[in-house]
Tab-separated table of C-alpha atoms in Angstrom:
chain	number	residue	atom	x	y	z
A	172	ALA	CA	1.816	-8.933	4.072
A	173	TYR	CA	1.193	-5.617	6.150
A	174	ASN	CA	-2.082	-4.869	7.317
A	175	THR	CA	-3.943	-1.529	6.201
A	176	ASP	CA	-7.602	-2.436	7.109
A	177	GLY	CA	-7.056	-0.989	10.258
A	178	GLY	CA	-5.504	2.422	10.156
A	179	TRP	CA	-8.309	4.254	8.455
A	180	LEU	CA	-7.876	8.024	8.277
A	181	SER	CA	-11.670	8.331	9.907
A	182	LEU	CA	-10.991	6.060	12.875
A	183	SER	CA	-9.860	7.965	16.193
A	184	THR	CA	-6.552	7.230	17.157
A	185	GLN	CA	-7.268	4.871	19.737
A	186	GLN	CA	-8.988	2.530	17.485
A	187	VAL	CA	-6.144	2.455	14.985
A	188	VAL	CA	-3.709	1.689	17.981
A	189	ASP	CA	-6.334	-0.886	19.044
A	190	ASN	CA	-6.600	-2.185	15.225
A	191	CYS	CA	-2.626	-2.393	14.977
A	192	ARG	CA	-1.905	-4.257	17.890
A	193	ARG	CA	-4.526	-6.763	17.412
A	194	PHE	CA	-3.197	-7.291	14.144
A	195	VAL	CA	0.406	-7.926	15.432
A	196	LEU	CA	-0.081	-9.389	18.928
A	197	GLU	CA	-3.176	-11.299	17.773
A	198	GLU	CA	-3.360	-12.242	14.156
A	199	GLY	CA	0.744	-12.339	13.618
A	200	PHE	CA	1.066	-9.177	10.988
A	201	ARG	CA	4.705	-8.058	11.057
A	202	GLY	CA	3.540	-4.846	9.300
A	203	VAL	CA	0.914	-2.531	9.458
A	204	LYS	CA	-0.076	0.738	7.573
A	205	ILE	CA	-2.033	3.575	8.606
A	206	LYS	CA	-3.183	7.154	7.323
A	207	ILE	CA	-2.533	10.273	8.016
A	208	GLY	CA	-2.975	13.968	6.475
A	209	SER	CA	-5.798	15.283	8.727
A	210	ASN	CA	-5.970	18.953	8.901
A	211	SER	CA	-3.353	18.649	11.516
A	212	PRO	CA	0.332	17.678	11.116
A	213	GLY	CA	0.553	17.802	14.528
A	214	ALA	CA	-2.385	15.161	15.424
A	215	ASP	CA	-0.828	12.871	12.566
A	216	LEU	CA	2.571	12.637	14.071
A	217	ASP	CA	0.759	11.935	17.372
A	218	ARG	CA	-1.107	9.130	15.635
A	219	VAL	CA	2.398	7.571	14.301
A	220	GLU	CA	3.784	7.883	17.980
A	221	ALA	CA	1.023	6.341	19.454
A	222	VAL	CA	1.212	3.024	17.059
A	223	ARG	CA	4.868	2.712	17.015
A	224	ALA	CA	4.760	2.517	20.937
A	225	ALA	CA	1.513	0.091	20.626
A	226	ILE	CA	3.258	-2.361	18.377
A	227	GLY	CA	6.953	-1.953	19.323
A	228	PRO	CA	10.276	-1.496	17.173
A	229	ASN	CA	10.316	-4.549	15.205
A	230	VAL	CA	7.139	-4.122	13.502
A	231	LYS	CA	6.978	-2.370	10.571
A	232	LEU	CA	4.643	1.155	9.927
A	233	ALA	CA	4.026	2.697	7.128
A	234	VAL	CA	2.024	5.727	6.483
A	235	ASP	CA	-0.036	7.292	3.535
A	236	ALA	CA	-0.983	10.735	3.086
A	237	ASN	CA	-3.054	10.181	-0.208
A	238	GLY	CA	-1.252	13.090	-2.241
A	239	ILE	CA	-2.826	15.223	0.571
A	240	TRP	CA	0.107	17.864	1.129
A	241	ASP	CA	2.290	20.537	-0.640
A	242	LEU	CA	5.778	20.627	-0.627
A	243	PRO	CA	6.464	22.389	2.316
A	244	THR	CA	4.354	20.389	4.592
A	245	ALA	CA	5.647	17.088	3.281
A	246	VAL	CA	9.025	18.332	4.184
A	247	ARG	CA	8.238	19.245	7.358
A	248	VAL	CA	6.303	16.223	8.524
A	249	GLY	CA	8.474	13.816	6.788
A	250	ARG	CA	11.584	14.623	8.500
A	251	ARG	CA	10.161	13.952	11.748
A	252	LEU	CA	8.833	10.466	10.744
A	253	ALA	CA	12.416	9.374	10.793
A	254	ASP	CA	12.052	9.786	14.514
A	255	TYR	CA	9.491	6.676	14.347
A	256	ASP	CA	11.439	4.454	11.920
A	257	VAL	CA	8.664	4.601	9.385
A	258	LEU	CA	9.242	2.290	6.457
A	259	TRP	CA	7.824	4.445	3.789
A	260	ILE	CA	5.670	7.539	3.354
A	261	GLU	CA	3.189	6.872	0.461
A	262	GLU	CA	1.786	9.214	-1.954
A	263	PRO	CA	2.716	12.614	0.657
A	264	LEU	CA	2.026	14.664	-2.693
A	265	TRP	CA	-0.224	14.800	-5.414
A	266	TYR	CA	0.303	12.150	-7.472
A	267	ASP	CA	1.251	13.129	-10.969
A	268	ASP	CA	4.590	15.088	-9.673
A	269	PRO	CA	7.690	13.560	-10.331
A	270	TRP	CA	9.534	16.849	-9.552
A	271	GLY	CA	8.150	17.421	-5.991
A	272	HIS	CA	8.867	13.750	-5.124
A	273	ALA	CA	11.845	14.485	-6.068
A	274	GLN	CA	12.946	16.974	-4.305
A	275	LEU	CA	11.247	15.369	-1.319
A	276	ALA	CA	13.353	12.123	-1.522
A	277	ARG	CA	16.599	14.478	-1.293
A	278	ALA	CA	15.272	16.631	2.044
A	279	ILE	CA	14.091	13.572	4.317
A	280	ALA	CA	15.210	10.259	5.101
A	281	THR	CA	11.991	8.798	5.079
A	282	PRO	CA	11.694	6.580	1.362
A	283	ILE	CA	8.370	7.373	-0.461
A	284	ALA	CA	6.403	4.958	-1.868
A	285	LEU	CA	3.827	5.592	-4.833
A	286	GLY	CA	2.165	4.129	-7.834
A	287	GLU	CA	-1.890	3.852	-7.403
A	288	GLN	CA	-2.491	6.116	-9.214
A	289	LEU	CA	0.273	5.964	-12.272
A	290	TYR	CA	-1.346	4.165	-15.326
A	291	SER	CA	1.234	3.367	-17.302
A	292	ARG	CA	4.716	2.378	-17.693
A	293	HIS	CA	6.437	5.384	-18.844
A	294	ALA	CA	4.446	7.336	-15.847
A	295	PHE	CA	6.552	5.158	-13.519
A	296	ARG	CA	10.128	5.366	-15.289
A	297	ASP	CA	9.495	9.295	-15.432
A	298	PHE	CA	9.236	8.999	-11.498
A	299	LEU	CA	12.366	6.182	-11.158
A	300	HIS	CA	14.551	8.111	-13.280
A	301	GLN	CA	14.494	11.472	-11.416
A	302	GLY	CA	14.798	9.355	-7.821
A	303	ALA	CA	11.446	10.304	-6.600
A	304	VAL	CA	10.455	6.744	-5.794
A	305	HIS	CA	11.572	4.232	-3.636
A	306	TYR	CA	8.973	1.842	-2.960
A	307	VAL	CA	7.315	1.075	-6.456
A	308	GLN	CA	3.416	0.161	-6.343
A	309	PRO	CA	2.156	-0.743	-9.832
A	310	ASP	CA	-1.346	-1.971	-9.742
A	311	VAL	CA	-2.446	-4.796	-12.504
A	312	THR	CA	-5.991	-3.092	-12.708
A	313	ARG	CA	-4.766	0.261	-13.097
A	314	LEU	CA	-1.789	-0.636	-15.842
A	315	GLY	CA	-2.691	-2.348	-18.901
A	316	GLY	CA	-3.248	-5.711	-17.392
A	317	VAL	CA	-0.456	-8.118	-16.198
A	318	THR	CA	1.924	-7.841	-18.992
A	319	GLU	CA	2.663	-3.894	-17.882
A	320	TRP	CA	2.758	-4.609	-14.430
A	321	LEU	CA	5.519	-7.227	-14.968
A	322	GLN	CA	7.390	-4.515	-17.241
A	323	VAL	CA	7.162	-2.106	-14.262
A	324	ALA	CA	8.454	-4.391	-11.816
A	325	ASP	CA	10.835	-5.247	-14.310
A	326	MET	CA	11.943	-1.088	-14.809
A	327	ALA	CA	11.909	-1.071	-10.886
A	328	HIS	CA	13.831	-4.555	-10.319
A	329	GLY	CA	16.524	-2.765	-12.405
A	330	TYR	CA	16.809	0.228	-10.128
A	331	ARG	CA	17.546	-2.076	-7.374
A	332	LEU	CA	14.417	-1.097	-5.704
A	333	PRO	CA	11.507	-2.801	-3.814
A	334	VAL	CA	7.906	-3.476	-5.340
A	335	ALA	CA	5.406	-3.002	-3.189
A	336	ALA	CA	2.061	-3.609	-5.140
A	337	HIS	CA	-1.124	-1.592	-4.925
A	338	VAL	CA	-3.635	-3.745	-3.752
A	339	GLY	CA	-7.065	-1.710	-3.355
A	340	ASP	CA	-10.261	-4.239	-4.159
A	341	MET	CA	-8.035	-6.810	-6.167
A	342	GLY	CA	-5.490	-8.494	-4.078
A	343	GLN	CA	-6.079	-11.735	-5.757
A	344	VAL	CA	-4.410	-11.082	-8.787
A	345	HIS	CA	-1.661	-9.661	-6.750
A	346	VAL	CA	-0.480	-12.637	-4.431
A	347	HIS	CA	0.082	-14.270	-7.627
A	348	THR	CA	2.460	-11.422	-9.452
A	349	ALA	CA	4.170	-11.011	-6.058
A	350	TYR	CA	5.361	-14.524	-5.755
A	351	ALA	CA	6.217	-14.231	-9.931
A	352	HIS	CA	8.632	-11.668	-9.544
A	353	PRO	CA	12.027	-10.982	-7.543
A	354	ALA	CA	11.523	-7.375	-6.729
A	355	CYS	CA	8.212	-8.331	-4.548
A	356	ARG	CA	8.910	-9.292	-0.704
A	357	ILE	CA	6.013	-7.269	0.851
A	358	LEU	CA	2.177	-7.013	-0.019
A	359	GLU	CA	-0.831	-5.138	1.035
A	360	TYR	CA	-3.757	-6.710	3.338
A	361	ILE	CA	-7.139	-5.534	2.741
A	362	PRO	CA	-9.564	-7.976	3.054
A	363	TRP	CA	-13.321	-6.723	2.152
A	364	ILE	CA	-13.782	-9.076	-0.570
A	365	ARG	CA	-11.968	-11.411	-0.300
A	366	THR	CA	-14.862	-14.247	0.635
A	367	ALA	CA	-16.350	-13.156	-2.858
A	368	PHE	CA	-13.847	-15.548	-4.371
A	369	GLU	CA	-13.309	-19.130	-4.857
A	370	GLU	CA	-9.837	-19.282	-3.968
A	371	PRO	CA	-9.414	-16.144	-1.176
A	372	VAL	CA	-6.239	-14.545	-0.157
A	373	THR	CA	-4.941	-15.888	2.783
A	374	VAL	CA	-2.475	-14.331	5.193
A	375	VAL	CA	-0.976	-17.092	8.337
A	376	ASP	CA	1.516	-16.055	10.386
A	377	GLY	CA	1.929	-12.535	9.416
A	378	ALA	CA	2.547	-13.727	5.160
A	379	TYR	CA	0.684	-15.020	2.452
A	380	VAL	CA	-0.625	-18.653	1.296
A	381	LEU	CA	0.947	-19.186	-1.980
A	382	PRO	CA	-2.023	-20.070	-4.072
A	383	GLN	CA	-2.537	-23.398	-5.270
A	384	ARG	CA	-4.528	-22.465	-8.407
A	385	PRO	CA	-3.599	-21.658	-12.017
A	386	GLY	CA	-4.862	-18.183	-13.387
A	387	ALA	CA	-5.465	-15.111	-11.471
A	388	GLY	CA	-7.470	-15.790	-8.752
A	389	THR	CA	-10.179	-13.869	-9.561
A	390	THR	CA	-12.959	-16.607	-9.662
A	391	PRO	CA	-15.826	-15.457	-8.075
A	392	ARG	CA	-17.932	-17.526	-5.751
A	393	GLN	CA	-21.685	-17.932	-7.181
A	394	ASP	CA	-22.945	-17.392	-3.600
A	395	ALA	CA	-20.977	-13.693	-3.943
A	396	PHE	CA	-23.311	-12.560	-6.841
A	397	GLU	CA	-26.379	-13.353	-5.113
A	398	ARG	CA	-25.410	-11.402	-1.987
A	399	PHE	CA	-24.207	-8.366	-4.248
A	400	GLN	CA	-26.644	-8.229	-7.130
A	401	ARG	CA	-28.820	-5.158	-7.280
A	402	PRO	CA	-31.904	-5.072	-9.148
A	403	LEU	CA	-31.826	-2.957	-12.148
A	404	PRO	CA	-33.487	0.588	-12.193
């Protein structure tokens, strides 16, 4: 499991550093991801440098730009990320640009991750065919369900590329798919709604606990309905 929950762009660099240090030293995570893509690429790199110094050289560090950059900016910043042993840069460019991502992949050493905004296996095929992605991030809730997710994972596996599912708000089902597929070795952790389910996603010593119930893991708790229900207008 890698923890994204303390690396939001809205937080100060010191807050992100403190969160990532806690994830690693107190909670046992061996990977973290932070958001970059502010108005200042220099400040983004300072943030990456500070987090790397805080977590040490043996913890995975990924970054996510959420599609904010143009190609020249992505090349300029991306080339510097190698200095901090960044595992991947996620969505550096606008999400439906396989050509741009392919150009970027040839220009920088840091691997590219993407997929949360691709909605069919055909879209993934285009990125894979052009060598525009290295970590493939399908999402069950944005594809055609579990079947199409597995088809994308199979396709990535055929290219000998790792799959790191996009978790978003539905980490429950992706714990099952990640355990089920040989291309999956890493999965995002964002615990916002974990307590709403009968069998919440659980990480122990930096690894997801294998679910023990059949199904997608999305059976909601009754008290969650009571906590989150809103009166109709």
